[in-house]
Short mmCIF file of C-alpha atoms in Angstrom, two decimals:
data_model
loop_
_atom_site.label_atom_id
_atom_site.label_comp_id
_atom_site.label_asym_id
_atom_site.label_seq_id
_atom_site.Cartn_x
_atom_site.Cartn_y
_atom_site.Cartn_z
CA MET A 13 -22.05 36.45 6.74
CA ILE A 14 -25.95 36.38 7.12
CA SER A 15 -26.04 32.52 7.16
CA PHE A 16 -23.42 32.91 10.19
CA LEU A 17 -25.67 35.24 12.26
CA LEU A 18 -28.69 33.23 11.74
CA SER A 19 -26.90 30.05 12.89
CA LEU A 20 -25.61 31.76 15.99
CA ALA A 21 -29.13 32.84 16.91
CA ALA A 22 -30.12 29.55 15.93
CA LEU A 23 -27.82 27.85 18.61
CA VAL A 24 -28.40 30.17 21.24
CA LEU A 25 -32.47 29.65 20.87
CA GLY A 26 -32.11 25.89 20.73
CA TYR A 27 -29.92 25.95 24.24
CA ILE A 28 -32.83 28.09 25.70
CA PHE A 29 -35.65 26.23 24.24
CA TYR A 30 -34.97 22.76 23.14
CA GLY A 31 -32.36 22.34 26.15
CA ARG A 32 -35.17 22.99 28.34
CA LEU A 33 -37.40 20.36 26.72
CA ILE A 34 -34.74 17.49 27.21
CA GLU A 35 -34.10 18.77 30.69
CA ARG A 36 -37.86 18.28 31.15
CA VAL A 37 -37.88 14.87 29.63
CA PHE A 38 -35.32 13.68 31.78
CA GLN A 39 -36.32 15.52 34.99
CA PRO A 40 -33.15 16.12 37.31
CA ASP A 41 -34.35 16.23 40.87
CA ASN A 42 -32.64 16.88 44.12
CA ARG A 43 -31.09 13.13 45.10
CA LEU A 44 -27.56 12.96 46.05
CA THR A 45 -25.02 12.95 43.46
CA PRO A 46 -21.88 10.70 43.07
CA ALA A 47 -19.52 13.54 43.92
CA VAL A 48 -21.65 13.82 47.22
CA ALA A 49 -22.38 10.25 48.06
CA MET A 50 -18.88 8.88 47.00
CA ALA A 51 -16.63 11.22 47.49
CA ASP A 52 -13.06 9.91 47.32
CA GLY A 53 -10.87 12.84 46.96
CA ILE A 54 -9.60 11.50 43.55
CA ASP A 55 -12.11 11.13 40.88
CA TYR A 56 -15.27 11.93 43.02
CA ILE A 57 -14.91 15.31 44.18
CA VAL A 58 -17.44 18.17 44.15
CA MET A 59 -16.26 21.47 42.20
CA PRO A 60 -17.76 24.62 41.62
CA HIS A 61 -20.20 24.52 38.76
CA TRP A 62 -18.55 27.11 36.47
CA LYS A 63 -15.46 25.31 36.74
CA ILE A 64 -16.99 21.90 35.65
CA PHE A 65 -18.48 23.66 32.85
CA MET A 66 -14.98 25.03 31.36
CA ILE A 67 -13.45 21.72 32.14
CA GLN A 68 -16.36 19.93 30.49
CA PHE A 69 -15.77 22.35 27.19
CA LEU A 70 -12.15 22.05 26.99
CA ASN A 71 -12.51 18.12 27.43
CA ILE A 72 -15.09 17.74 24.74
CA ALA A 73 -13.56 20.19 22.55
CA GLY A 74 -9.84 20.23 22.29
CA THR A 75 -9.36 21.08 18.81
CA GLY A 76 -12.07 19.01 17.30
CA PRO A 77 -14.24 21.99 16.55
CA ILE A 78 -11.44 23.79 14.89
CA PHE A 79 -9.91 21.23 12.75
CA GLY A 80 -13.19 19.62 11.99
CA ALA A 81 -15.17 23.08 11.10
CA ILE A 82 -12.39 24.16 9.16
CA MET A 83 -12.19 20.80 7.15
CA GLY A 84 -15.83 20.83 6.90
CA ALA A 85 -16.12 24.35 5.47
CA LYS A 86 -14.56 22.96 2.39
CA PHE A 87 -18.13 21.41 1.43
CA GLY A 88 -19.46 24.88 1.74
CA PRO A 89 -22.57 26.48 3.56
CA ALA A 90 -24.27 22.90 4.17
CA CYS A 91 -21.51 22.60 7.07
CA TYR A 92 -23.89 25.44 9.01
CA LEU A 93 -26.68 23.50 8.98
CA TRP A 94 -25.03 20.44 9.93
CA ILE A 95 -23.51 22.37 12.87
CA VAL A 96 -26.40 23.91 14.16
CA PHE A 97 -29.13 20.85 13.60
CA GLY A 98 -26.28 18.23 14.65
CA CYS A 99 -25.48 20.30 17.87
CA ILE A 100 -29.12 20.96 18.81
CA PHE A 101 -30.57 17.72 18.29
CA ALA A 102 -28.04 15.43 18.21
CA GLY A 103 -24.70 16.51 20.15
CA ALA A 104 -26.12 18.32 22.99
CA VAL A 105 -28.62 15.99 23.69
CA HIS A 106 -25.94 12.85 23.49
CA ASP A 107 -23.84 14.96 26.01
CA TYR A 108 -26.68 15.75 28.24
CA ILE A 109 -28.33 12.29 28.78
CA SER A 110 -24.85 10.42 28.72
CA GLY A 111 -23.67 12.80 31.65
CA MET A 112 -26.98 12.79 33.44
CA LEU A 113 -27.11 8.69 33.21
CA SER A 114 -23.66 8.44 34.53
CA MET A 115 -24.86 10.66 37.52
CA ARG A 116 -27.85 8.42 37.90
CA ASN A 117 -25.65 5.07 37.66
CA LYS A 118 -22.90 6.17 40.57
CA GLY A 119 -20.72 7.96 37.96
CA ASP A 120 -20.11 4.68 35.91
CA GLY A 121 -18.15 5.38 32.53
CA LEU A 122 -19.98 4.84 28.77
CA PRO A 123 -19.06 0.76 28.69
CA GLU A 124 -21.00 0.28 31.89
CA LEU A 125 -24.15 2.28 30.86
CA VAL A 126 -24.01 0.55 27.55
CA GLY A 127 -24.00 -2.85 29.61
CA ILE A 128 -27.18 -1.74 31.97
CA TYR A 129 -29.40 -0.93 29.06
CA LEU A 130 -28.04 -2.46 26.05
CA GLY A 131 -26.62 -5.89 27.73
CA LYS A 132 -23.64 -7.75 29.03
CA HIS A 133 -22.66 -9.03 25.18
CA THR A 134 -22.68 -5.11 24.07
CA LYS A 135 -21.09 -3.77 27.01
CA ARG A 136 -17.81 -6.29 26.17
CA VAL A 137 -17.94 -4.92 22.71
CA MET A 138 -17.99 -1.39 23.91
CA LEU A 139 -15.41 -1.71 26.56
CA VAL A 140 -12.70 -2.93 23.99
CA PHE A 141 -14.05 -0.45 21.46
CA SER A 142 -14.04 2.69 23.98
CA VAL A 143 -10.84 1.81 25.60
CA LEU A 144 -9.06 1.69 22.03
CA LEU A 145 -10.71 4.83 20.78
CA LEU A 146 -9.38 6.52 23.79
CA ILE A 147 -5.97 5.23 23.45
CA MET A 148 -6.08 6.46 19.96
CA VAL A 149 -7.00 10.12 21.21
CA GLY A 150 -4.23 10.06 23.33
CA THR A 151 -1.99 8.91 20.77
CA VAL A 152 -2.95 11.20 18.05
CA PHE A 153 -2.86 14.21 20.41
CA VAL A 154 0.61 13.52 21.87
CA TYR A 155 1.86 13.20 17.83
CA SER A 156 0.18 16.40 16.79
CA PRO A 157 1.39 18.87 19.20
CA ALA A 158 4.97 17.22 19.19
CA GLU A 159 5.03 17.84 15.58
CA ILE A 160 4.31 21.34 15.87
CA LEU A 161 6.62 22.19 18.85
CA GLN A 162 9.38 20.51 17.38
CA HIS A 163 9.67 23.50 14.73
CA MET A 164 9.75 25.90 17.89
CA TRP A 165 12.66 24.11 19.59
CA GLY A 166 13.80 20.39 20.38
CA SER A 167 12.97 17.35 18.45
CA SER A 168 9.70 15.53 18.16
CA LEU A 169 11.06 12.70 20.29
CA MET A 170 12.03 14.98 23.20
CA TRP A 171 8.22 16.72 22.75
CA ILE A 172 6.36 13.41 22.73
CA LEU A 173 8.35 12.04 26.02
CA VAL A 174 7.67 15.49 27.87
CA ILE A 175 3.90 15.14 27.15
CA PHE A 176 3.67 11.45 28.25
CA ALA A 177 5.44 12.29 31.24
CA TYR A 178 3.01 15.05 31.90
CA TYR A 179 -0.04 12.66 31.04
CA VAL A 180 1.76 10.18 33.66
CA VAL A 181 1.24 12.81 36.11
CA ALA A 182 -2.10 14.24 35.33
CA THR A 183 -3.85 10.85 34.96
CA MET A 184 -2.47 9.73 38.33
CA LEU A 185 -3.25 12.68 40.49
CA PRO A 186 -6.47 13.83 41.90
CA ILE A 187 -8.83 15.73 39.65
CA ASP A 188 -8.71 18.79 41.12
CA LYS A 189 -4.71 18.93 41.52
CA ILE A 190 -3.93 19.71 37.81
CA ILE A 191 -7.56 19.61 35.76
CA GLY A 192 -9.00 21.44 38.11
CA LYS A 193 -6.95 24.60 38.34
CA ILE A 194 -5.12 24.71 34.74
CA TYR A 195 -7.70 23.72 32.35
CA PRO A 196 -10.36 26.59 32.98
CA LEU A 197 -7.49 29.06 31.88
CA PHE A 198 -7.09 26.99 28.64
CA ALA A 199 -10.84 26.61 28.04
CA PHE A 200 -10.90 30.51 28.41
CA ALA A 201 -7.97 31.17 25.60
CA LEU A 202 -9.95 28.93 23.35
CA LEU A 203 -13.21 30.93 23.93
CA PHE A 204 -11.36 34.50 23.81
CA MET A 205 -9.82 33.41 20.50
CA ALA A 206 -13.19 32.42 19.14
CA VAL A 207 -14.92 35.48 20.12
CA ALA A 208 -11.97 37.80 18.86
CA LEU A 209 -12.14 35.92 15.07
CA MET A 210 -16.20 36.57 15.69
CA ALA A 211 -15.30 40.18 16.07
CA TYR A 212 -12.80 40.25 13.26
CA LEU A 213 -15.47 38.68 10.82
CA LEU A 214 -18.14 41.17 12.06
CA VAL A 215 -15.75 44.20 11.32
CA LYS A 216 -14.69 42.75 7.86
CA TRP A 217 -18.04 41.65 6.70
CA PRO A 218 -16.73 39.31 3.99
CA THR A 219 -19.06 37.99 1.12
CA LEU A 220 -19.01 34.45 1.88
CA PRO A 221 -21.38 31.44 0.25
CA GLU A 222 -24.96 31.58 1.84
CA LEU A 223 -27.31 28.72 2.55
CA TRP A 224 -29.44 30.03 -0.32
CA ASP A 225 -26.70 30.11 -2.66
CA GLY A 226 -27.10 26.12 -2.51
CA LEU A 227 -26.22 23.10 -0.47
CA GLY A 228 -24.31 20.91 -2.78
CA ASN A 229 -20.63 19.68 -2.40
CA MET A 230 -19.05 23.40 -3.31
CA GLY A 231 -15.57 21.65 -2.52
CA LYS A 232 -16.08 19.32 -5.71
CA ALA A 233 -16.96 22.37 -7.72
CA ALA A 234 -13.85 24.24 -6.23
CA ASP A 235 -11.47 21.53 -6.77
CA LYS A 236 -11.91 18.26 -8.94
CA SER A 237 -9.14 16.75 -6.60
CA PHE A 238 -11.65 17.14 -3.43
CA THR A 239 -13.70 13.77 -3.73
CA ASP A 240 -15.26 13.17 -0.67
CA GLU A 241 -19.10 12.80 -0.81
CA LEU A 242 -21.05 15.30 1.08
CA PHE A 243 -22.93 12.53 2.60
CA PRO A 244 -21.95 10.78 4.77
CA CYS A 245 -17.97 12.56 5.05
CA LEU A 246 -19.57 15.93 6.33
CA PHE A 247 -21.29 14.24 8.87
CA ILE A 248 -17.78 12.22 9.93
CA THR A 249 -15.69 15.27 9.10
CA VAL A 250 -17.43 17.71 11.65
CA ALA A 251 -17.68 15.71 14.81
CA CYS A 252 -16.97 17.56 17.82
CA GLY A 253 -18.87 20.87 16.74
CA ALA A 254 -21.93 18.70 16.05
CA ILE A 255 -22.12 15.46 17.69
CA SER A 256 -19.02 13.31 19.05
CA GLY A 257 -19.20 9.95 20.75
CA PHE A 258 -15.93 10.59 22.57
CA HIS A 259 -17.85 13.35 24.63
CA ALA A 260 -19.74 10.33 26.13
CA THR A 261 -16.56 9.13 27.63
CA GLN A 262 -15.60 12.36 28.95
CA SER A 263 -19.01 13.35 30.61
CA PRO A 264 -18.86 10.79 33.55
CA LEU A 265 -15.61 12.44 34.26
CA MET A 266 -17.45 15.76 35.34
CA ALA A 267 -20.78 13.71 36.45
CA ARG A 268 -18.62 12.56 39.36
CA CYS A 269 -17.74 16.31 40.36
CA VAL A 270 -21.21 17.65 40.04
CA LYS A 271 -23.20 18.77 43.12
CA SER A 272 -26.66 19.00 42.05
CA GLU A 273 -28.31 17.34 38.94
CA ARG A 274 -30.21 20.47 37.95
CA MET A 275 -26.96 21.87 36.83
CA GLY A 276 -26.81 19.01 34.11
CA ARG A 277 -28.35 21.50 31.40
CA PRO A 278 -25.81 24.20 31.93
CA ILE A 279 -22.87 21.94 32.03
CA PHE A 280 -23.45 19.11 29.64
CA TYR A 281 -25.86 20.68 27.01
CA GLY A 282 -24.31 23.97 27.58
CA ALA A 283 -21.11 22.85 26.97
CA MET A 284 -21.87 21.37 23.54
CA ILE A 285 -24.08 24.31 22.49
CA THR A 286 -20.84 26.37 23.16
CA GLU A 287 -18.57 23.97 21.42
CA GLY A 288 -21.35 24.53 18.48
CA VAL A 289 -20.68 28.31 18.56
CA VAL A 290 -16.62 27.77 18.12
CA ALA A 291 -17.32 25.42 15.55
CA LEU A 292 -19.49 27.74 13.49
CA ILE A 293 -16.94 30.80 13.78
CA TRP A 294 -14.25 28.48 12.58
CA ALA A 295 -16.30 27.45 9.87
CA THR A 296 -17.15 30.97 9.07
CA VAL A 297 -13.19 31.52 9.18
CA ALA A 298 -12.85 28.81 6.70
CA SER A 299 -15.35 29.66 4.42
CA TYR A 300 -13.65 33.30 4.04
CA PHE A 301 -10.03 31.37 3.76
CA PHE A 302 -11.55 29.25 1.12
CA TYR A 303 -14.37 31.02 -0.65
CA GLY A 304 -14.44 34.88 0.14
CA LYS A 305 -15.53 37.37 -2.72
CA PRO A 306 -13.83 38.82 -4.64
CA THR A 307 -10.45 37.39 -2.92
CA PRO A 308 -10.49 34.50 -0.67
CA ALA A 309 -8.58 35.24 2.53
CA CYS A 310 -5.87 32.39 1.54
CA GLN A 311 -4.51 34.91 -1.17
CA LEU A 312 -4.52 37.77 1.22
CA ILE A 313 -2.64 36.27 3.91
CA ALA A 314 0.85 35.87 3.28
CA GLY A 315 2.54 32.45 2.63
CA ALA A 316 -1.00 30.78 2.28
CA GLN A 317 -1.79 31.37 -1.48
CA THR A 318 0.96 28.57 -2.23
CA THR A 319 -1.69 26.00 -0.76
CA GLY A 320 -4.94 27.65 -1.40
CA PHE A 321 -7.95 25.28 -0.97
CA HIS A 322 -5.63 22.15 0.17
CA THR A 323 -4.12 24.36 3.26
CA SER A 324 -4.11 21.98 6.08
CA ALA A 325 -6.54 22.81 9.13
CA PRO A 326 -3.42 23.46 11.53
CA ALA A 327 -1.86 25.76 9.06
CA VAL A 328 -5.27 27.46 8.64
CA VAL A 329 -5.14 28.07 12.37
CA ASN A 330 -1.91 29.10 12.44
CA LEU A 331 -2.14 32.02 9.06
CA VAL A 332 -5.13 33.21 10.35
CA CYS A 333 -4.26 33.86 13.88
CA ASN A 334 -1.03 35.50 13.63
CA ASP A 335 -2.45 37.59 10.55
CA TRP A 336 -5.82 38.60 12.28
CA LEU A 337 -4.94 38.89 15.78
CA GLY A 338 -1.12 39.41 15.74
CA MET A 339 1.34 38.43 18.30
CA LEU A 340 -1.59 37.83 20.87
CA GLY A 341 -3.04 35.48 18.24
CA GLY A 342 0.00 33.87 17.96
CA VAL A 343 -0.15 32.78 21.47
CA LEU A 344 -3.49 31.78 21.43
CA ALA A 345 -3.22 29.73 18.55
CA LEU A 346 -0.25 27.89 20.27
CA LEU A 347 -2.92 27.09 23.26
CA GLY A 348 -5.36 25.90 20.47
CA VAL A 349 -3.11 24.13 18.38
CA VAL A 350 -1.05 22.73 21.20
CA ALA A 351 -2.32 22.79 24.70
CA ALA A 352 -5.99 21.97 24.04
CA PRO A 353 -5.07 18.67 22.45
CA ILE A 354 -2.53 17.48 25.23
CA THR A 355 -5.39 18.39 27.49
CA SER A 356 -7.91 16.04 25.75
CA GLY A 357 -5.55 13.31 25.42
CA ASP A 358 -4.71 13.36 29.15
CA THR A 359 -8.53 13.20 29.92
CA ALA A 360 -9.08 10.39 27.53
CA PHE A 361 -5.98 8.38 29.29
CA ARG A 362 -7.85 9.31 32.69
CA SER A 363 -11.28 8.09 31.31
CA ALA A 364 -9.60 4.62 29.98
CA ARG A 365 -8.31 4.08 33.40
CA LEU A 366 -11.55 4.60 34.88
CA ILE A 367 -13.35 2.50 32.49
CA VAL A 368 -11.11 -0.59 33.13
CA ALA A 369 -11.19 0.28 37.08
CA GLU A 370 -14.88 0.16 36.95
CA THR A 371 -15.08 -3.10 34.81
CA PHE A 372 -12.47 -4.91 37.14
CA ASN A 373 -13.78 -3.54 40.20
CA LEU A 374 -10.08 -2.24 40.86
CA ASN A 375 -10.53 0.65 43.65
CA GLN A 376 -8.62 3.66 42.61
CA ARG A 377 -7.36 5.15 45.79
CA ALA A 378 -3.87 3.66 46.06
CA ILE A 379 -1.26 4.69 43.31
CA PRO A 380 -0.07 1.50 42.80
CA LYS A 381 -3.73 0.25 41.38
CA ARG A 382 -3.60 3.16 39.36
CA LEU A 383 -0.18 2.32 37.75
CA ILE A 384 -1.39 -1.29 37.02
CA ILE A 385 -3.92 -0.10 34.95
CA CYS A 386 -1.88 2.96 33.54
CA ILE A 387 1.29 1.31 32.28
CA PRO A 388 -0.41 -1.02 29.58
CA LEU A 389 -2.36 1.87 28.59
CA PHE A 390 0.58 3.74 27.70
CA LEU A 391 2.49 0.60 26.34
CA ILE A 392 -0.30 0.27 23.45
CA SER A 393 0.02 4.19 22.94
CA ILE A 394 3.67 4.14 22.52
CA ALA A 395 3.30 1.15 19.99
CA MET A 396 1.22 3.05 18.24
CA LEU A 397 3.56 6.15 18.31
CA ILE A 398 6.26 4.15 17.33
CA TRP A 399 3.98 2.61 14.07
CA GLN A 400 2.87 6.09 13.11
CA SER A 401 6.42 7.79 13.35
CA ALA A 402 7.80 4.93 11.10
CA ASN A 403 4.91 5.39 8.44
CA PRO A 404 4.85 8.81 6.71
CA ASP A 405 1.17 8.50 6.44
CA GLY A 406 0.48 6.84 10.18
CA PHE A 407 -1.08 9.83 11.58
CA ASN A 408 -3.74 10.29 8.76
CA VAL A 409 -4.75 6.83 8.79
CA ILE A 410 -5.16 6.42 12.64
CA TRP A 411 -6.98 10.01 12.55
CA GLN A 412 -9.39 8.56 9.78
CA TYR A 413 -10.49 5.46 11.67
CA PHE A 414 -10.47 7.75 15.09
CA GLY A 415 -13.17 9.93 13.31
CA TRP A 416 -15.33 7.01 12.07
CA ALA A 417 -14.89 5.09 15.50
CA ASN A 418 -15.70 8.30 17.16
CA GLN A 419 -19.04 8.84 15.24
CA THR A 420 -19.84 4.85 15.85
CA LEU A 421 -19.28 5.46 19.62
CA ALA A 422 -22.18 7.91 19.40
CA VAL A 423 -24.15 5.42 17.85
CA PHE A 424 -23.98 3.31 20.81
CA THR A 425 -24.47 6.22 23.20
CA LEU A 426 -27.88 7.12 21.46
CA TRP A 427 -29.19 3.58 21.23
CA THR A 428 -28.50 3.50 25.12
CA ALA A 429 -30.12 6.69 25.68
CA THR A 430 -33.32 5.45 23.77
CA VAL A 431 -33.56 2.54 25.46
CA TYR A 432 -33.34 4.30 28.78
CA LEU A 433 -36.31 6.61 27.61
CA VAL A 434 -38.10 3.82 26.44
CA GLN A 435 -37.86 2.16 29.74
CA GLN A 436 -38.67 5.14 31.68
CA HIS A 437 -41.86 5.77 29.62
CA LYS A 438 -40.54 9.29 28.41
CA PRO A 439 -40.64 10.28 25.00
CA TYR A 440 -37.68 8.50 23.05
CA LEU A 441 -38.16 10.11 19.64
CA ILE A 442 -35.51 12.94 20.74
CA THR A 443 -32.80 10.36 20.63
CA LEU A 444 -34.15 7.76 18.56
CA ILE A 445 -34.30 9.79 15.26
CA PRO A 446 -30.63 10.91 15.86
CA ALA A 447 -29.76 7.60 16.67
CA LEU A 448 -31.32 6.24 13.21
CA PHE A 449 -29.23 8.97 11.19
CA MET A 450 -26.28 8.65 12.80
CA THR A 451 -26.18 4.62 12.29
CA THR A 452 -27.08 5.40 8.68
CA VAL A 453 -24.01 7.92 8.43
CA CYS A 454 -21.66 5.69 9.97
CA THR A 455 -22.42 2.44 8.21
CA THR A 456 -22.53 4.33 4.44
CA PHE A 457 -19.34 5.66 5.12
CA LEU A 458 -18.01 2.26 5.62
CA PHE A 459 -19.51 1.23 2.28
CA VAL A 460 -18.51 4.23 0.41
CA SER A 461 -14.87 5.36 2.15
CA LYS A 462 -11.76 4.50 0.55
CA GLN A 463 -10.57 3.88 4.01
CA ALA A 464 -13.31 0.88 4.19
CA PHE A 465 -15.21 -0.91 1.44
CA GLY A 466 -14.58 2.03 -0.92
CA LEU A 467 -17.69 0.88 -3.06
CA PRO A 468 -19.50 3.54 -5.69
CA VAL A 469 -22.10 5.58 -4.23
CA THR A 470 -24.55 3.63 -6.71
CA ILE A 471 -24.05 0.48 -4.27
CA GLY A 472 -22.92 2.64 -1.02
CA TYR A 473 -26.19 4.37 -0.80
CA PRO A 474 -28.58 1.89 -1.04
CA LEU A 475 -26.76 -0.57 1.30
CA GLY A 476 -26.73 2.40 4.00
CA GLY A 477 -30.41 3.11 3.31
CA ALA A 478 -31.27 -0.85 3.77
CA THR A 479 -29.21 -0.36 7.26
CA LEU A 480 -31.61 2.15 8.27
CA ILE A 481 -34.43 -0.11 7.39
CA ILE A 482 -32.74 -3.06 9.19
CA ALA A 483 -32.39 -0.67 12.23
CA ILE A 484 -35.80 0.84 12.31
CA VAL A 485 -37.30 -2.98 12.02
CA TRP A 486 -34.97 -4.16 14.90
CA PHE A 487 -35.88 -1.55 17.25
CA CYS A 488 -39.89 -1.67 16.65
CA LEU A 489 -39.57 -5.92 17.16
CA TRP A 490 -37.37 -4.84 20.57
CA LEU A 491 -40.02 -2.33 21.59
CA HIS A 492 -43.06 -4.60 20.66
CA ARG A 493 -40.95 -7.71 22.87
CA TRP A 494 -40.40 -5.11 25.77
CA LYS A 495 -43.93 -3.57 25.79
CA ALA A 496 -45.35 -7.04 25.89
CA ALA A 497 -43.10 -8.51 28.74
CA ASN A 498 -43.76 -5.38 30.77
CA ASP A 499 -47.39 -4.84 30.10
CA LYS A 500 -48.25 -8.51 31.78
#
């Protein structure tokens, strides 16, 4: 528990000091924001800053900082370090700069920003890549809540149709009609659940593995069937609680609603730090569940001991909330496991609609023009749903590729931010170092993961290292050419 408290303090201090540094580097000013200059009553609408923060938090969170942190805790206390350092120095910087860049560029989405700073060819790749990722997000966040709800009442197909009907309505309506009114309540529920669980942990004060007990792969020591390598798998597994490329597709939604650039740090950087706190709490809950001494919580909660270390993340949420928080916990667990992914899914489709609209210069004031974009997106998602419903392992396959694609999207965003900082003659190391690290993580994962090449680590790790060297050399050559061209 000492490691948890130290990590919690580090996140708060990171927001206060490093967040302020990042803000000074970017230098927000008093210029008109897109919400004011381009108000259209649909997507560009000025909203209260507290409401934007809550919506941003829910949009980027969903169940990411819960499920990812639970699965990441299986690796041991190394999970704490990734959440803290990843969140402060990578994830929050990633979210802040992507949101602020969108605000500086008329509320443009990620592909447009990539095109501005990395070139038209990269923009085309990012357009396809980001839209497919967003469709995958919407798809997995239809399927998973539908599977949970069918055990309460109805069938999976019925809930899929209900959730899709909601997606159509929420994606088409102005952002302040449903998202602006309901989402802050769901965000409050997620935060309340996290605070309640933290209070329970502080009262119980369980004996947990600490950072000084070792940073090795505790999962392998606990169960030989746990074959994931700590590097790079931990950094792919814990995404939304540390850094997530999906956030860069969501930040422009709120960048179109912010009245002042000076609110960027509490909204974008602050929401990511808040998500890190939620991830930290759930990582500690999971550590107690899997590794608590003298008896792990999985053996103390009725019904959990049958699967122990291999209990799924959603099952851990339901078991812990119902056992620790009672009836209220059950309701909050339902909001966390069902409502949160649904809300992330609908904003994913909304982001995809706006990205396509920007690419083809389609005005979104008229409903038919919104339908022209939405219908193909929903049809692709339905096709994915049919495939994964017919395939017993379909959901897991899509989720695994989503995890890698999510972090790869963060790589593109960090390189975009780095180029921007170079061009503005600002300290670019704040994004270059995370960009290099995440580039190495994603490429190494491709080499060693069973879902990709599945090479042994004796080969995959050197190849990942070679990728890092290539990225450094490539950036240095580009920087040299850019300076030569602009010093004339």
